[in-house]
Amino acid sequence: MNNHGRAVACGMISQYNATEPTPAPRNLGLVVGKRIKIQGFIVSDYMGRAGEFYADMGAWLRDGKIVGEETVVDGIEHAVDAFIGLFTGENLGKMLVKVG
């Protein structure tokens, strides 16, 4: 990272069921020398701006400026595989199971 860089940490789903602590990055000491800021992010910190988000995001979606990605798996018989795929990175965007 550049000096005074900023990194956002959001979501740790890969660690939810970890049985051992994950190893720290080997170059974590650079955080001090480069004066890097690492800050956790959780959506509830910004609930006061929800109305602004919905207005902006709605317009961006309507205008095609943002396009959602999704992975569709056909058949309820593949629902378990789709669920497991969420934790192994087999999906792009939302994971959906198409039934009927």
PDB file of C-alpha atoms in Angstrom:
ATOM      1  CA  MET A   1       0.000   0.000   0.000  1.00  0.00           C
ATOM      2  CA  ASN A   2       0.970   3.614  -0.408  1.00  0.00           C
ATOM      3  CA  ASN A   3       1.902   5.814   2.517  1.00  0.00           C
ATOM      4  CA  HIS A   4      -1.246   6.876   4.382  1.00  0.00           C
ATOM      5  CA  GLY A   5      -3.242   4.179   2.542  1.00  0.00           C
ATOM      6  CA  ARG A   6      -6.632   3.094   3.849  1.00  0.00           C
ATOM      7  CA  ALA A   7      -7.998  -0.460   3.934  1.00  0.00           C
ATOM      8  CA  VAL A   8     -11.549  -1.464   4.802  1.00  0.00           C
ATOM      9  CA  ALA A   9     -12.279  -4.816   6.430  1.00  0.00           C
ATOM     10  CA  CYS A  10     -15.821  -6.014   5.813  1.00  0.00           C
ATOM     11  CA  GLY A  11     -17.065  -9.540   6.349  1.00  0.00           C
ATOM     12  CA  MET A  12     -15.135 -12.484   7.662  1.00  0.00           C
ATOM     13  CA  ILE A  13     -17.356 -15.336   6.494  1.00  0.00           C
ATOM     14  CA  SER A  14     -14.365 -17.562   5.772  1.00  0.00           C
ATOM     15  CA  GLN A  15     -13.477 -17.426   9.468  1.00  0.00           C
ATOM     16  CA  TYR A  16     -16.925 -17.910  11.018  1.00  0.00           C
ATOM     17  CA  ASN A  17     -16.406 -21.621  11.641  1.00  0.00           C
ATOM     18  CA  ALA A  18     -12.614 -21.661  11.915  1.00  0.00           C
ATOM     19  CA  THR A  19     -11.286 -24.114  14.469  1.00  0.00           C
ATOM     20  CA  GLU A  20      -7.881 -22.398  14.646  1.00  0.00           C
ATOM     21  CA  PRO A  21      -6.856 -18.739  14.466  1.00  0.00           C
ATOM     22  CA  THR A  22      -5.844 -17.629  11.001  1.00  0.00           C
ATOM     23  CA  PRO A  23      -2.252 -16.463  10.583  1.00  0.00           C
ATOM     24  CA  ALA A  24      -1.657 -12.728  10.486  1.00  0.00           C
ATOM     25  CA  PRO A  25      -0.201 -11.121   7.372  1.00  0.00           C
ATOM     26  CA  ARG A  26       3.587 -11.362   7.446  1.00  0.00           C
ATOM     27  CA  ASN A  27       4.000  -7.705   6.513  1.00  0.00           C
ATOM     28  CA  LEU A  28       1.681  -6.242   9.143  1.00  0.00           C
ATOM     29  CA  GLY A  29       4.595  -4.190  10.477  1.00  0.00           C
ATOM     30  CA  LEU A  30       4.349  -1.984   7.386  1.00  0.00           C
ATOM     31  CA  VAL A  31       1.130  -0.550   8.830  1.00  0.00           C
ATOM     32  CA  VAL A  32       3.233   1.588  11.177  1.00  0.00           C
ATOM     33  CA  GLY A  33       5.940   2.624   8.739  1.00  0.00           C
ATOM     34  CA  LYS A  34       3.466   3.548   6.020  1.00  0.00           C
ATOM     35  CA  ARG A  35       0.929   5.046   8.435  1.00  0.00           C
ATOM     36  CA  ILE A  36      -1.826   2.851   7.019  1.00  0.00           C
ATOM     37  CA  LYS A  37      -5.304   2.977   8.506  1.00  0.00           C
ATOM     38  CA  ILE A  38      -7.251  -0.297   8.751  1.00  0.00           C
ATOM     39  CA  GLN A  39     -10.840   0.100   9.841  1.00  0.00           C
ATOM     40  CA  GLY A  40     -13.641  -2.390  10.284  1.00  0.00           C
ATOM     41  CA  PHE A  41     -16.896  -1.690   8.482  1.00  0.00           C
ATOM     42  CA  ILE A  42     -20.401  -2.749   9.421  1.00  0.00           C
ATOM     43  CA  VAL A  43     -23.485  -1.454   7.672  1.00  0.00           C
ATOM     44  CA  SER A  44     -25.315  -0.596  10.893  1.00  0.00           C
ATOM     45  CA  ASP A  45     -22.794   2.219  11.465  1.00  0.00           C
ATOM     46  CA  TYR A  46     -24.440   4.035   8.557  1.00  0.00           C
ATOM     47  CA  MET A  47     -28.159   3.378   9.086  1.00  0.00           C
ATOM     48  CA  GLY A  48     -28.753   7.124   9.374  1.00  0.00           C
ATOM     49  CA  ARG A  49     -27.825   7.409   5.678  1.00  0.00           C
ATOM     50  CA  ALA A  50     -30.105   4.569   4.479  1.00  0.00           C
ATOM     51  CA  GLY A  51     -32.534   6.918   2.709  1.00  0.00           C
ATOM     52  CA  GLU A  52     -29.707   8.570   0.790  1.00  0.00           C
ATOM     53  CA  PHE A  53     -28.352   5.135  -0.171  1.00  0.00           C
ATOM     54  CA  TYR A  54     -31.715   3.874  -1.457  1.00  0.00           C
ATOM     55  CA  ALA A  55     -32.256   7.009  -3.528  1.00  0.00           C
ATOM     56  CA  ASP A  56     -28.778   6.910  -5.070  1.00  0.00           C
ATOM     57  CA  MET A  57     -28.657   3.144  -5.582  1.00  0.00           C
ATOM     58  CA  GLY A  58     -32.140   3.058  -7.104  1.00  0.00           C
ATOM     59  CA  ALA A  59     -31.125   5.667  -9.664  1.00  0.00           C
ATOM     60  CA  TRP A  60     -27.836   3.911 -10.462  1.00  0.00           C
ATOM     61  CA  LEU A  61     -29.637   0.584 -10.986  1.00  0.00           C
ATOM     62  CA  ARG A  62     -32.284   2.188 -13.216  1.00  0.00           C
ATOM     63  CA  ASP A  63     -29.597   3.954 -15.253  1.00  0.00           C
ATOM     64  CA  GLY A  64     -27.559   0.765 -15.672  1.00  0.00           C
ATOM     65  CA  LYS A  65     -24.568   2.276 -13.870  1.00  0.00           C
ATOM     66  CA  ILE A  66     -24.595  -0.703 -11.509  1.00  0.00           C
ATOM     67  CA  VAL A  67     -25.405  -4.213 -12.664  1.00  0.00           C
ATOM     68  CA  GLY A  68     -25.884  -7.007 -10.156  1.00  0.00           C
ATOM     69  CA  GLU A  69     -24.001 -10.277 -10.649  1.00  0.00           C
ATOM     70  CA  GLU A  70     -25.535 -13.604  -9.765  1.00  0.00           C
ATOM     71  CA  THR A  71     -24.873 -17.316  -9.998  1.00  0.00           C
ATOM     72  CA  VAL A  72     -27.919 -19.468 -10.770  1.00  0.00           C
ATOM     73  CA  VAL A  73     -27.952 -23.182  -9.953  1.00  0.00           C
ATOM     74  CA  ASP A  74     -30.749 -25.206 -11.565  1.00  0.00           C
ATOM     75  CA  GLY A  75     -32.792 -27.572  -9.415  1.00  0.00           C
ATOM     76  CA  ILE A  76     -33.616 -27.950  -5.753  1.00  0.00           C
ATOM     77  CA  GLU A  77     -31.545 -31.137  -5.768  1.00  0.00           C
ATOM     78  CA  HIS A  78     -28.460 -28.894  -6.087  1.00  0.00           C
ATOM     79  CA  ALA A  79     -29.390 -26.536  -3.232  1.00  0.00           C
ATOM     80  CA  VAL A  80     -26.914 -28.073  -0.789  1.00  0.00           C
ATOM     81  CA  ASP A  81     -24.084 -27.792  -3.317  1.00  0.00           C
ATOM     82  CA  ALA A  82     -25.052 -24.166  -3.957  1.00  0.00           C
ATOM     83  CA  PHE A  83     -25.022 -23.430  -0.227  1.00  0.00           C
ATOM     84  CA  ILE A  84     -21.607 -25.005   0.217  1.00  0.00           C
ATOM     85  CA  GLY A  85     -20.428 -23.066  -2.825  1.00  0.00           C
ATOM     86  CA  LEU A  86     -21.097 -19.832  -0.925  1.00  0.00           C
ATOM     87  CA  PHE A  87     -18.278 -20.733   1.449  1.00  0.00           C
ATOM     88  CA  THR A  88     -15.832 -21.928  -1.196  1.00  0.00           C
ATOM     89  CA  GLY A  89     -16.107 -18.989  -3.591  1.00  0.00           C
ATOM     90  CA  GLU A  90     -17.957 -20.810  -6.368  1.00  0.00           C
ATOM     91  CA  ASN A  91     -20.428 -17.967  -6.860  1.00  0.00           C
ATOM     92  CA  LEU A  92     -20.264 -14.558  -8.464  1.00  0.00           C
ATOM     93  CA  GLY A  93     -22.614 -12.169  -6.676  1.00  0.00           C
ATOM     94  CA  LYS A  94     -25.837 -13.634  -5.324  1.00  0.00           C
ATOM     95  CA  MET A  95     -26.174 -17.420  -5.253  1.00  0.00           C
ATOM     96  CA  LEU A  96     -29.651 -18.457  -6.432  1.00  0.00           C
ATOM     97  CA  VAL A  97     -31.284 -21.860  -6.748  1.00  0.00           C
ATOM     98  CA  LYS A  98     -33.849 -22.037  -9.544  1.00  0.00           C
ATOM     99  CA  VAL A  99     -36.764 -24.349  -8.771  1.00  0.00           C
ATOM    100  CA  GLY A 100     -39.827 -25.291 -10.812  1.00  0.00           C
TER     101      GLY A 100
END
